[in-house]
Amino acid sequence: MTEQYLNIAITGLSIHHSEELKTQLRNLIPQEYKIKWSTAADPTIDCLFIHENFYETDGIQKIIQSRNFPWLKITKNNDNENILQENTLSLPIVNPQNFSDWILQHLLNTSLENPNEHIFEVNPKKTPYKLEYFSKMLDKERNSKLHLFDNLGTIAIIDVQKNIAWLNPEREQAFTDSGFGYDIASTSNFMKVSRKQTYLLNDWLWQFFWDSPLFLKEIAPEDGHFKIHMWPKPSQNLDRKVVFQLSSCFIQGGKVSKIANQLNIPLETVQRFIAANIATNNLSRINIWDKHFNPPEAPSVSEDAGFIKGFFGKLRKKLGI
C-alpha cells in the first residue's frame, strides 16, 4: 500500500497555536494529500513552520541551510493578524487567502513537480524513545553531567547523582515536542545555562515532560500493566488532582485501560501520565498476574464511587496531603 504524503514540521509553538496552524493546513491542503506531522530533525520534511523566537537558534539554522524546503516564521501579533510577508506569517489567520496562495506556490507546486519523492510505504515510525533510552540518561552510576537539548537548542544541564538541574534562562519554551536528546555536557554547553539557581531534577524533569504532550505521544503505550516507583509532584495546581489519582493507582500497579475506566479519566490522559513516567525512568512494566490496584466489585455505581472516594480520602490522610 502506498499513499502520497506531505511531511510538515511545526516547531516552537504553543499547543494552542500549533493546533490552530494544523487546522488551517488541513483546511487549505487538498484532501488527496495526507499530512504527516514530522519533526524538524526529520530529513524527509517538505515544509517547516518555526516560531520566530527560535529561528536564529543554531539547530534550526543548520537544518534550514543544509536542506532545500519552504519554511515560514510564525509570529503572534494581533496588530498584524493574517499578514504574510518576508517569510513570516502572523497569527491568528482571519482571511486565509494569502496563506493558501503561499501553500500553492511554495509547497504544492514543489510536490507536484516531484510527486515520487513523497510516495513511500506506510510503516510505523521508529523512535529511540524507549524506557531504556531514559534509564540510561538517568543512570545514577553516571559520573558525568548531561546536556539536554532539542531542535531549539539547550534545555538544561543535569547532574543525576546530585539530583539537580541548571536551566537555560533564555529559553521561553518550557516543553519539548521534537528532537529531544542528551549527550555529555561540554564547556560551551555550560555557558548556555544559569547556575545561580538549581532545580530538583526529579520534580523539574517530570513537570517538563508532563507539559510536553506532543512529545509524549511518541512514547505513550496503547495499553499495558505498569507500576510507578515514586509519587510525582506536579507544580501546577490544575494537574495535581488527576496526577494524585493516577499515582494512587499506579503506585500499586495497574493496567492503563482499566485505570482509565475505573477513574473515569480519558485514556489519553492516563497514557500521557505513563509516558511522563517512562521519560523520567519512574516506572516498571509488570506482569498481568502481579499485584494491581483493583477495588472490589460493588453492587452499584454509587457504592463503587463511594469506595474509591473513601480510598483516596484515607490515602490523603495517611500521606498528610
PDB file of C-alpha atoms in Angstrom:
ATOM      1  CA  MET A   1       0.000   0.000   0.000  1.00  0.00           C
ATOM      2  CA  THR A   2       1.325   3.433  -0.953  1.00  0.00           C
ATOM      3  CA  GLU A   3      -0.019   6.905  -0.198  1.00  0.00           C
ATOM      4  CA  GLN A   4       1.034  10.448  -1.057  1.00  0.00           C
ATOM      5  CA  TYR A   5       2.205  12.393   1.963  1.00  0.00           C
ATOM      6  CA  LEU A   6       3.296  15.891   2.839  1.00  0.00           C
ATOM      7  CA  ASN A   7       5.696  15.828   5.760  1.00  0.00           C
ATOM      8  CA  ILE A   8       5.161  19.034   7.704  1.00  0.00           C
ATOM      9  CA  ALA A   9       7.046  20.086  10.851  1.00  0.00           C
ATOM     10  CA  ILE A  10       5.837  22.692  13.364  1.00  0.00           C
ATOM     11  CA  THR A  11       8.388  23.708  15.980  1.00  0.00           C
ATOM     12  CA  GLY A  12       8.446  26.135  18.889  1.00  0.00           C
ATOM     13  CA  LEU A  13       4.747  26.982  19.001  1.00  0.00           C
ATOM     14  CA  SER A  14       2.473  26.523  21.987  1.00  0.00           C
ATOM     15  CA  ILE A  15      -0.009  23.662  21.815  1.00  0.00           C
ATOM     16  CA  HIS A  16      -2.852  26.116  21.136  1.00  0.00           C
ATOM     17  CA  HIS A  17      -1.107  27.879  18.260  1.00  0.00           C
ATOM     18  CA  SER A  18       0.207  24.597  16.879  1.00  0.00           C
ATOM     19  CA  GLU A  19      -3.324  23.186  16.707  1.00  0.00           C
ATOM     20  CA  GLU A  20      -4.582  26.418  15.139  1.00  0.00           C
ATOM     21  CA  LEU A  21      -1.959  26.161  12.403  1.00  0.00           C
ATOM     22  CA  LYS A  22      -2.622  22.457  11.849  1.00  0.00           C
ATOM     23  CA  THR A  23      -6.331  23.165  11.401  1.00  0.00           C
ATOM     24  CA  GLN A  24      -5.611  25.809   8.784  1.00  0.00           C
ATOM     25  CA  LEU A  25      -3.249  23.494   6.920  1.00  0.00           C
ATOM     26  CA  ARG A  26      -5.781  20.643   6.908  1.00  0.00           C
ATOM     27  CA  ASN A  27      -8.401  23.008   5.502  1.00  0.00           C
ATOM     28  CA  LEU A  28      -6.163  24.535   2.816  1.00  0.00           C
ATOM     29  CA  ILE A  29      -4.291  21.476   1.549  1.00  0.00           C
ATOM     30  CA  PRO A  30      -6.278  19.295  -0.900  1.00  0.00           C
ATOM     31  CA  GLN A  31      -7.597  16.049   0.529  1.00  0.00           C
ATOM     32  CA  GLU A  32      -5.596  13.897  -1.883  1.00  0.00           C
ATOM     33  CA  TYR A  33      -2.542  14.789   0.194  1.00  0.00           C
ATOM     34  CA  LYS A  34      -2.130  13.012   3.506  1.00  0.00           C
ATOM     35  CA  ILE A  35      -0.409  15.199   6.080  1.00  0.00           C
ATOM     36  CA  LYS A  36       2.272  13.548   8.195  1.00  0.00           C
ATOM     37  CA  TRP A  37       3.260  15.710  11.173  1.00  0.00           C
ATOM     38  CA  SER A  38       7.008  15.353  11.452  1.00  0.00           C
ATOM     39  CA  THR A  39       9.805  16.949  13.440  1.00  0.00           C
ATOM     40  CA  ALA A  40      12.349  19.477  12.276  1.00  0.00           C
ATOM     41  CA  ALA A  41      15.014  16.766  12.564  1.00  0.00           C
ATOM     42  CA  ASP A  42      13.207  14.539  10.046  1.00  0.00           C
ATOM     43  CA  PRO A  43      15.348  14.504   6.853  1.00  0.00           C
ATOM     44  CA  THR A  44      12.232  13.985   4.690  1.00  0.00           C
ATOM     45  CA  ILE A  45      10.200  17.044   5.724  1.00  0.00           C
ATOM     46  CA  ASP A  46       8.610  19.090   2.955  1.00  0.00           C
ATOM     47  CA  CYS A  47       7.895  22.244   4.938  1.00  0.00           C
ATOM     48  CA  LEU A  48       8.835  23.812   8.273  1.00  0.00           C
ATOM     49  CA  PHE A  49       6.922  26.280  10.446  1.00  0.00           C
ATOM     50  CA  ILE A  50       9.055  27.735  13.247  1.00  0.00           C
ATOM     51  CA  HIS A  51       8.282  30.267  15.964  1.00  0.00           C
ATOM     52  CA  GLU A  52      10.177  33.479  15.210  1.00  0.00           C
ATOM     53  CA  ASN A  53      11.896  33.432  18.626  1.00  0.00           C
ATOM     54  CA  PHE A  54      13.708  30.208  17.699  1.00  0.00           C
ATOM     55  CA  TYR A  55      14.521  30.963  14.081  1.00  0.00           C
ATOM     56  CA  GLU A  56      18.075  32.121  14.900  1.00  0.00           C
ATOM     57  CA  THR A  57      18.964  29.079  17.015  1.00  0.00           C
ATOM     58  CA  ASP A  58      21.926  27.030  15.801  1.00  0.00           C
ATOM     59  CA  GLY A  59      19.860  23.882  15.355  1.00  0.00           C
ATOM     60  CA  ILE A  60      17.196  25.494  13.177  1.00  0.00           C
ATOM     61  CA  GLN A  61      19.716  27.452  11.091  1.00  0.00           C
ATOM     62  CA  LYS A  62      21.693  24.287  10.435  1.00  0.00           C
ATOM     63  CA  ILE A  63      18.553  22.478   9.273  1.00  0.00           C
ATOM     64  CA  ILE A  64      17.385  25.315   7.004  1.00  0.00           C
ATOM     65  CA  GLN A  65      20.805  25.870   5.432  1.00  0.00           C
ATOM     66  CA  SER A  66      21.537  22.189   4.843  1.00  0.00           C
ATOM     67  CA  ARG A  67      18.245  21.332   3.140  1.00  0.00           C
ATOM     68  CA  ASN A  68      16.001  22.785   0.482  1.00  0.00           C
ATOM     69  CA  PHE A  69      12.370  23.140   1.570  1.00  0.00           C
ATOM     70  CA  PRO A  70       9.927  26.037   2.091  1.00  0.00           C
ATOM     71  CA  TRP A  71       9.624  27.460   5.585  1.00  0.00           C
ATOM     72  CA  LEU A  72       7.797  30.204   7.440  1.00  0.00           C
ATOM     73  CA  LYS A  73       8.466  32.016  10.682  1.00  0.00           C
ATOM     74  CA  ILE A  74       5.353  32.238  12.847  1.00  0.00           C
ATOM     75  CA  THR A  75       4.602  35.288  14.963  1.00  0.00           C
ATOM     76  CA  LYS A  76       1.732  36.209  17.272  1.00  0.00           C
ATOM     77  CA  ASN A  77       0.775  39.811  16.665  1.00  0.00           C
ATOM     78  CA  ASN A  78      -2.849  40.904  16.817  1.00  0.00           C
ATOM     79  CA  ASP A  79      -1.962  44.189  15.083  1.00  0.00           C
ATOM     80  CA  ASN A  80      -0.632  42.274  12.071  1.00  0.00           C
ATOM     81  CA  GLU A  81      -3.069  39.385  12.010  1.00  0.00           C
ATOM     82  CA  ASN A  82      -3.284  37.455   8.763  1.00  0.00           C
ATOM     83  CA  ILE A  83      -0.228  39.215   7.288  1.00  0.00           C
ATOM     84  CA  LEU A  84       2.269  37.073   5.383  1.00  0.00           C
ATOM     85  CA  GLN A  85       5.413  38.910   4.385  1.00  0.00           C
ATOM     86  CA  GLU A  86       9.165  38.374   4.459  1.00  0.00           C
ATOM     87  CA  ASN A  87       8.651  34.676   5.161  1.00  0.00           C
ATOM     88  CA  THR A  88       6.735  35.479   8.344  1.00  0.00           C
ATOM     89  CA  LEU A  89       3.105  34.537   8.995  1.00  0.00           C
ATOM     90  CA  SER A  90       1.209  36.374  11.719  1.00  0.00           C
ATOM     91  CA  LEU A  91      -1.421  34.602  13.797  1.00  0.00           C
ATOM     92  CA  PRO A  92      -4.377  34.498  14.030  1.00  0.00           C
ATOM     93  CA  ILE A  93      -5.274  33.762  10.416  1.00  0.00           C
ATOM     94  CA  VAL A  94      -8.580  35.525   9.777  1.00  0.00           C
ATOM     95  CA  ASN A  95      -8.580  35.515   5.977  1.00  0.00           C
ATOM     96  CA  PRO A  96      -6.568  32.525   4.744  1.00  0.00           C
ATOM     97  CA  GLN A  97      -6.243  33.570   1.102  1.00  0.00           C
ATOM     98  CA  ASN A  98      -2.628  34.784   1.377  1.00  0.00           C
ATOM     99  CA  PHE A  99      -1.643  31.661   3.252  1.00  0.00           C
ATOM    100  CA  SER A 100      -3.448  29.499   0.684  1.00  0.00           C
ATOM    101  CA  ASP A 101      -1.549  31.205  -2.149  1.00  0.00           C
ATOM    102  CA  TRP A 102       1.749  30.602  -0.343  1.00  0.00           C
ATOM    103  CA  ILE A 103       0.945  26.916   0.103  1.00  0.00           C
ATOM    104  CA  LEU A 104       0.029  26.582  -3.557  1.00  0.00           C
ATOM    105  CA  GLN A 105       3.169  28.362  -4.767  1.00  0.00           C
ATOM    106  CA  HIS A 106       5.802  27.034  -2.381  1.00  0.00           C
ATOM    107  CA  LEU A 107       4.538  23.681  -1.131  1.00  0.00           C
ATOM    108  CA  LEU A 108       2.069  22.070  -3.540  1.00  0.00           C
ATOM    109  CA  ASN A 109       3.805  23.135  -6.738  1.00  0.00           C
ATOM    110  CA  THR A 110       7.051  21.671  -5.470  1.00  0.00           C
ATOM    111  CA  SER A 111       5.396  18.414  -4.536  1.00  0.00           C
ATOM    112  CA  LEU A 112       3.582  18.150  -7.889  1.00  0.00           C
ATOM    113  CA  GLU A 113       6.826  18.599  -9.810  1.00  0.00           C
ATOM    114  CA  ASN A 114       8.384  15.700  -7.909  1.00  0.00           C
ATOM    115  CA  PRO A 115       5.453  13.508  -6.844  1.00  0.00           C
ATOM    116  CA  ASN A 116       7.530  10.366  -6.442  1.00  0.00           C
ATOM    117  CA  GLU A 117       9.568  11.996  -3.712  1.00  0.00           C
ATOM    118  CA  HIS A 118       6.544  11.852  -1.399  1.00  0.00           C
ATOM    119  CA  ILE A 119       5.380   8.297  -2.092  1.00  0.00           C
ATOM    120  CA  PHE A 120       6.559   5.633   0.305  1.00  0.00           C
ATOM    121  CA  GLU A 121       5.274   2.613   2.127  1.00  0.00           C
ATOM    122  CA  VAL A 122       3.433   3.409   5.300  1.00  0.00           C
ATOM    123  CA  ASN A 123       5.481   1.964   8.154  1.00  0.00           C
ATOM    124  CA  PRO A 124       5.260   2.601  11.888  1.00  0.00           C
ATOM    125  CA  LYS A 125       7.572   5.414  12.957  1.00  0.00           C
ATOM    126  CA  LYS A 126      10.731   4.171  14.604  1.00  0.00           C
ATOM    127  CA  THR A 127      11.706   6.107  17.684  1.00  0.00           C
ATOM    128  CA  PRO A 128      14.639   5.782  20.103  1.00  0.00           C
ATOM    129  CA  TYR A 129      12.415   6.902  22.971  1.00  0.00           C
ATOM    130  CA  LYS A 130      12.044   3.616  24.806  1.00  0.00           C
ATOM    131  CA  LEU A 131      12.291   3.065  28.556  1.00  0.00           C
ATOM    132  CA  GLU A 132      15.921   2.027  28.132  1.00  0.00           C
ATOM    133  CA  TYR A 133      16.735   5.357  26.477  1.00  0.00           C
ATOM    134  CA  PHE A 134      15.657   7.260  29.582  1.00  0.00           C
ATOM    135  CA  SER A 135      17.033   4.740  32.081  1.00  0.00           C
ATOM    136  CA  LYS A 136      20.490   5.302  30.552  1.00  0.00           C
ATOM    137  CA  MET A 137      20.004   9.064  30.751  1.00  0.00           C
ATOM    138  CA  LEU A 138      19.091   8.894  34.443  1.00  0.00           C
ATOM    139  CA  ASP A 139      21.549   6.194  35.484  1.00  0.00           C
ATOM    140  CA  LYS A 140      22.676   7.180  38.991  1.00  0.00           C
ATOM    141  CA  GLU A 141      26.017   5.485  38.424  1.00  0.00           C
ATOM    142  CA  ARG A 142      26.857   8.044  35.771  1.00  0.00           C
ATOM    143  CA  ASN A 143      29.581  10.449  36.909  1.00  0.00           C
ATOM    144  CA  SER A 144      29.295  12.934  34.057  1.00  0.00           C
ATOM    145  CA  LYS A 145      26.837  15.792  33.721  1.00  0.00           C
ATOM    146  CA  LEU A 146      24.442  15.636  30.779  1.00  0.00           C
ATOM    147  CA  HIS A 147      23.342  18.266  28.272  1.00  0.00           C
ATOM    148  CA  LEU A 148      19.616  18.085  27.416  1.00  0.00           C
ATOM    149  CA  PHE A 149      18.627  19.661  24.100  1.00  0.00           C
ATOM    150  CA  ASP A 150      16.188  19.602  21.207  1.00  0.00           C
ATOM    151  CA  ASN A 151      15.864  21.327  17.834  1.00  0.00           C
ATOM    152  CA  LEU A 152      15.564  24.695  19.553  1.00  0.00           C
ATOM    153  CA  GLY A 153      18.845  24.319  21.399  1.00  0.00           C
ATOM    154  CA  THR A 154      19.865  23.804  25.015  1.00  0.00           C
ATOM    155  CA  ILE A 155      17.171  22.863  27.534  1.00  0.00           C
ATOM    156  CA  ALA A 156      19.260  22.218  30.641  1.00  0.00           C
ATOM    157  CA  ILE A 157      22.303  20.527  32.119  1.00  0.00           C
ATOM    158  CA  ILE A 158      21.615  17.858  34.705  1.00  0.00           C
ATOM    159  CA  ASP A 159      23.632  16.153  37.418  1.00  0.00           C
ATOM    160  CA  VAL A 160      21.901  12.844  38.070  1.00  0.00           C
ATOM    161  CA  GLN A 161      23.986  11.887  41.099  1.00  0.00           C
ATOM    162  CA  LYS A 162      23.225  15.171  42.885  1.00  0.00           C
ATOM    163  CA  ASN A 163      19.622  15.278  41.552  1.00  0.00           C
ATOM    164  CA  ILE A 164      19.937  18.857  40.287  1.00  0.00           C
ATOM    165  CA  ALA A 165      19.289  20.696  37.012  1.00  0.00           C
ATOM    166  CA  TRP A 166      20.511  24.023  35.651  1.00  0.00           C
ATOM    167  CA  LEU A 167      18.202  25.588  33.075  1.00  0.00           C
ATOM    168  CA  ASN A 168      18.734  27.722  30.012  1.00  0.00           C
ATOM    169  CA  PRO A 169      17.347  31.119  31.166  1.00  0.00           C
ATOM    170  CA  GLU A 170      16.876  32.362  27.601  1.00  0.00           C
ATOM    171  CA  ARG A 171      14.554  29.526  26.668  1.00  0.00           C
ATOM    172  CA  GLU A 172      10.922  30.620  26.839  1.00  0.00           C
ATOM    173  CA  GLN A 173       9.608  27.230  25.791  1.00  0.00           C
ATOM    174  CA  ALA A 174       9.037  25.096  28.905  1.00  0.00           C
ATOM    175  CA  PHE A 175       8.312  21.944  26.916  1.00  0.00           C
ATOM    176  CA  THR A 176       9.701  19.893  24.062  1.00  0.00           C
ATOM    177  CA  ASP A 177       7.923  18.482  21.045  1.00  0.00           C
ATOM    178  CA  SER A 178      10.637  17.075  18.824  1.00  0.00           C
ATOM    179  CA  GLY A 179      14.309  16.281  18.544  1.00  0.00           C
ATOM    180  CA  PHE A 180      14.838  15.707  22.264  1.00  0.00           C
ATOM    181  CA  GLY A 181      18.208  14.220  23.098  1.00  0.00           C
ATOM    182  CA  TYR A 182      21.093  14.221  25.536  1.00  0.00           C
ATOM    183  CA  ASP A 183      24.860  13.967  25.484  1.00  0.00           C
ATOM    184  CA  ILE A 184      27.846  14.654  27.709  1.00  0.00           C
ATOM    185  CA  ALA A 185      27.865  18.333  28.716  1.00  0.00           C
ATOM    186  CA  SER A 186      30.734  20.363  27.298  1.00  0.00           C
ATOM    187  CA  THR A 187      32.199  23.657  28.477  1.00  0.00           C
ATOM    188  CA  SER A 188      30.271  25.534  25.781  1.00  0.00           C
ATOM    189  CA  ASN A 189      27.045  23.907  26.964  1.00  0.00           C
ATOM    190  CA  PHE A 190      27.590  25.272  30.472  1.00  0.00           C
ATOM    191  CA  MET A 191      27.744  28.787  29.042  1.00  0.00           C
ATOM    192  CA  LYS A 192      24.095  28.448  27.980  1.00  0.00           C
ATOM    193  CA  VAL A 193      22.673  27.647  31.415  1.00  0.00           C
ATOM    194  CA  SER A 194      22.467  29.615  34.645  1.00  0.00           C
ATOM    195  CA  ARG A 195      24.000  28.085  37.746  1.00  0.00           C
ATOM    196  CA  LYS A 196      22.618  30.783  40.022  1.00  0.00           C
ATOM    197  CA  GLN A 197      19.514  28.696  40.629  1.00  0.00           C
ATOM    198  CA  THR A 198      19.278  24.934  40.854  1.00  0.00           C
ATOM    199  CA  TYR A 199      16.189  22.785  40.471  1.00  0.00           C
ATOM    200  CA  LEU A 200      15.422  19.362  41.915  1.00  0.00           C
ATOM    201  CA  LEU A 201      15.961  17.159  38.897  1.00  0.00           C
ATOM    202  CA  ASN A 202      13.211  14.626  39.675  1.00  0.00           C
ATOM    203  CA  ASP A 203      10.484  17.254  40.133  1.00  0.00           C
ATOM    204  CA  TRP A 204      11.558  19.591  37.332  1.00  0.00           C
ATOM    205  CA  LEU A 205      12.054  16.848  34.757  1.00  0.00           C
ATOM    206  CA  TRP A 206       8.685  15.218  35.452  1.00  0.00           C
ATOM    207  CA  GLN A 207       6.872  18.543  35.085  1.00  0.00           C
ATOM    208  CA  PHE A 208       8.840  19.341  31.926  1.00  0.00           C
ATOM    209  CA  PHE A 209       7.782  16.126  30.226  1.00  0.00           C
ATOM    210  CA  TRP A 210       4.214  16.287  31.566  1.00  0.00           C
ATOM    211  CA  ASP A 211       3.959  19.708  29.883  1.00  0.00           C
ATOM    212  CA  SER A 212       5.157  18.165  26.579  1.00  0.00           C
ATOM    213  CA  PRO A 213       2.149  16.119  25.410  1.00  0.00           C
ATOM    214  CA  LEU A 214       3.148  16.255  21.738  1.00  0.00           C
ATOM    215  CA  PHE A 215       6.489  14.654  22.589  1.00  0.00           C
ATOM    216  CA  LEU A 216       4.879  12.139  24.956  1.00  0.00           C
ATOM    217  CA  LYS A 217       2.603  10.890  22.184  1.00  0.00           C
ATOM    218  CA  GLU A 218       5.692   9.295  20.638  1.00  0.00           C
ATOM    219  CA  ILE A 219       6.253   7.082  23.668  1.00  0.00           C
ATOM    220  CA  ALA A 220       2.770   6.677  25.145  1.00  0.00           C
ATOM    221  CA  PRO A 221       1.722   2.994  25.210  1.00  0.00           C
ATOM    222  CA  GLU A 222      -1.636   1.957  23.803  1.00  0.00           C
ATOM    223  CA  ASP A 223      -2.161  -0.185  26.893  1.00  0.00           C
ATOM    224  CA  GLY A 224      -0.199  -2.298  29.338  1.00  0.00           C
ATOM    225  CA  HIS A 225       0.499  -3.033  33.005  1.00  0.00           C
ATOM    226  CA  PHE A 226       2.775  -0.605  34.868  1.00  0.00           C
ATOM    227  CA  LYS A 227       3.898   0.356  38.348  1.00  0.00           C
ATOM    228  CA  ILE A 228       5.498   3.680  39.241  1.00  0.00           C
ATOM    229  CA  HIS A 229       8.376   3.893  41.727  1.00  0.00           C
ATOM    230  CA  MET A 230       7.723   7.290  43.343  1.00  0.00           C
ATOM    231  CA  TRP A 231       4.869   9.784  43.539  1.00  0.00           C
ATOM    232  CA  PRO A 232       5.311  12.644  41.029  1.00  0.00           C
ATOM    233  CA  LYS A 233       4.976  16.165  42.413  1.00  0.00           C
ATOM    234  CA  PRO A 234       3.335  18.361  39.746  1.00  0.00           C
ATOM    235  CA  SER A 235       3.826  22.065  40.281  1.00  0.00           C
ATOM    236  CA  GLN A 236       0.582  23.061  38.581  1.00  0.00           C
ATOM    237  CA  ASN A 237      -2.491  23.049  40.834  1.00  0.00           C
ATOM    238  CA  LEU A 238      -4.680  22.293  37.829  1.00  0.00           C
ATOM    239  CA  ASP A 239      -2.976  18.924  37.309  1.00  0.00           C
ATOM    240  CA  ARG A 240      -2.495  17.828  40.905  1.00  0.00           C
ATOM    241  CA  LYS A 241      -5.842  16.101  41.367  1.00  0.00           C
ATOM    242  CA  VAL A 242      -5.615  13.873  38.311  1.00  0.00           C
ATOM    243  CA  VAL A 243      -1.913  13.148  38.875  1.00  0.00           C
ATOM    244  CA  PHE A 244      -2.686  12.265  42.504  1.00  0.00           C
ATOM    245  CA  GLN A 245      -5.478   9.906  41.451  1.00  0.00           C
ATOM    246  CA  LEU A 246      -3.336   8.161  38.872  1.00  0.00           C
ATOM    247  CA  SER A 247      -0.348   7.952  41.222  1.00  0.00           C
ATOM    248  CA  SER A 248      -2.540   6.340  43.893  1.00  0.00           C
ATOM    249  CA  CYS A 249      -3.398   3.578  41.458  1.00  0.00           C
ATOM    250  CA  PHE A 250      -0.117   3.033  39.662  1.00  0.00           C
ATOM    251  CA  ILE A 251       1.969   3.082  42.851  1.00  0.00           C
ATOM    252  CA  GLN A 252       0.267  -0.285  43.434  1.00  0.00           C
ATOM    253  CA  GLY A 253       0.435  -1.337  39.805  1.00  0.00           C
ATOM    254  CA  GLY A 254      -2.319  -1.179  37.233  1.00  0.00           C
ATOM    255  CA  LYS A 255      -3.457  -1.591  33.658  1.00  0.00           C
ATOM    256  CA  VAL A 256      -3.757   1.611  31.614  1.00  0.00           C
ATOM    257  CA  SER A 257      -7.199   0.985  30.128  1.00  0.00           C
ATOM    258  CA  LYS A 258      -8.638  -0.431  33.348  1.00  0.00           C
ATOM    259  CA  ILE A 259      -7.495   2.535  35.457  1.00  0.00           C
ATOM    260  CA  ALA A 260      -8.953   4.909  32.880  1.00  0.00           C
ATOM    261  CA  ASN A 261     -12.318   3.174  33.180  1.00  0.00           C
ATOM    262  CA  GLN A 262     -12.251   2.888  36.975  1.00  0.00           C
ATOM    263  CA  LEU A 263     -11.432   6.574  37.489  1.00  0.00           C
ATOM    264  CA  ASN A 264     -13.486   7.792  34.520  1.00  0.00           C
ATOM    265  CA  ILE A 265     -10.426   9.623  33.186  1.00  0.00           C
ATOM    266  CA  PRO A 266      -9.766   9.921  29.418  1.00  0.00           C
ATOM    267  CA  LEU A 267      -7.486   7.162  28.160  1.00  0.00           C
ATOM    268  CA  GLU A 268      -5.216   9.791  26.544  1.00  0.00           C
ATOM    269  CA  THR A 269      -4.625  11.385  29.959  1.00  0.00           C
ATOM    270  CA  VAL A 270      -3.638   8.055  31.517  1.00  0.00           C
ATOM    271  CA  GLN A 271      -1.336   7.328  28.565  1.00  0.00           C
ATOM    272  CA  ARG A 272       0.229  10.772  28.994  1.00  0.00           C
ATOM    273  CA  PHE A 273       0.811  10.026  32.699  1.00  0.00           C
ATOM    274  CA  ILE A 274       2.503   6.728  31.891  1.00  0.00           C
ATOM    275  CA  ALA A 275       4.619   8.348  29.167  1.00  0.00           C
ATOM    276  CA  ALA A 276       5.789  11.083  31.557  1.00  0.00           C
ATOM    277  CA  ASN A 277       6.915   8.384  33.990  1.00  0.00           C
ATOM    278  CA  ILE A 278       8.652   6.472  31.209  1.00  0.00           C
ATOM    279  CA  ALA A 279      10.543   9.646  30.283  1.00  0.00           C
ATOM    280  CA  THR A 280      11.631  10.155  33.900  1.00  0.00           C
ATOM    281  CA  ASN A 281      12.528   6.484  34.467  1.00  0.00           C
ATOM    282  CA  ASN A 282       9.949   6.333  37.245  1.00  0.00           C
ATOM    283  CA  LEU A 283       8.172   3.205  36.116  1.00  0.00           C
ATOM    284  CA  SER A 284       8.447  -0.521  35.518  1.00  0.00           C
ATOM    285  CA  ARG A 285       6.390  -2.889  33.442  1.00  0.00           C
ATOM    286  CA  ILE A 286       4.675  -5.571  35.498  1.00  0.00           C
ATOM    287  CA  ASN A 287       3.084  -8.877  34.611  1.00  0.00           C
ATOM    288  CA  ILE A 288      -0.642  -9.387  34.429  1.00  0.00           C
ATOM    289  CA  TRP A 289      -0.555 -11.680  37.463  1.00  0.00           C
ATOM    290  CA  ASP A 290       1.361  -9.209  39.662  1.00  0.00           C
ATOM    291  CA  LYS A 291      -0.455  -7.219  42.344  1.00  0.00           C
ATOM    292  CA  HIS A 292      -2.638  -4.467  40.894  1.00  0.00           C
ATOM    293  CA  PHE A 293      -4.868  -1.673  42.111  1.00  0.00           C
ATOM    294  CA  ASN A 294      -8.223  -3.400  41.843  1.00  0.00           C
ATOM    295  CA  PRO A 295     -11.133  -2.233  44.015  1.00  0.00           C
ATOM    296  CA  PRO A 296     -13.677  -4.998  44.664  1.00  0.00           C
ATOM    297  CA  GLU A 297     -16.840  -5.202  42.630  1.00  0.00           C
ATOM    298  CA  ALA A 298     -19.659  -3.156  44.120  1.00  0.00           C
ATOM    299  CA  PRO A 299     -23.418  -3.677  43.652  1.00  0.00           C
ATOM    300  CA  SER A 300     -23.994  -0.164  42.353  1.00  0.00           C
ATOM    301  CA  VAL A 301     -22.168   2.700  40.684  1.00  0.00           C
ATOM    302  CA  SER A 302     -22.731   4.969  43.682  1.00  0.00           C
ATOM    303  CA  GLU A 303     -21.247   2.443  46.102  1.00  0.00           C
ATOM    304  CA  ASP A 304     -18.264   1.870  43.832  1.00  0.00           C
ATOM    305  CA  ALA A 305     -17.715   5.606  43.579  1.00  0.00           C
ATOM    306  CA  GLY A 306     -18.017   5.852  47.355  1.00  0.00           C
ATOM    307  CA  PHE A 307     -15.398   3.160  47.798  1.00  0.00           C
ATOM    308  CA  ILE A 308     -12.934   4.902  45.526  1.00  0.00           C
ATOM    309  CA  LYS A 309     -13.630   8.253  47.188  1.00  0.00           C
ATOM    310  CA  GLY A 310     -13.091   6.695  50.623  1.00  0.00           C
ATOM    311  CA  PHE A 311      -9.901   5.008  49.420  1.00  0.00           C
ATOM    312  CA  PHE A 312      -8.415   8.293  48.248  1.00  0.00           C
ATOM    313  CA  GLY A 313      -9.587  10.055  51.419  1.00  0.00           C
ATOM    314  CA  LYS A 314      -7.778   7.579  53.653  1.00  0.00           C
ATOM    315  CA  LEU A 315      -4.708   7.756  51.430  1.00  0.00           C
ATOM    316  CA  ARG A 316      -4.600  11.563  51.620  1.00  0.00           C
ATOM    317  CA  LYS A 317      -4.903  11.433  55.411  1.00  0.00           C
ATOM    318  CA  LYS A 318      -2.149   8.828  55.663  1.00  0.00           C
ATOM    319  CA  LEU A 319       0.202  10.829  53.436  1.00  0.00           C
ATOM    320  CA  GLY A 320      -0.702  14.146  55.009  1.00  0.00           C
ATOM    321  CA  ILE A 321      -1.762  15.657  51.676  1.00  0.00           C
TER     322      ILE A 321
END
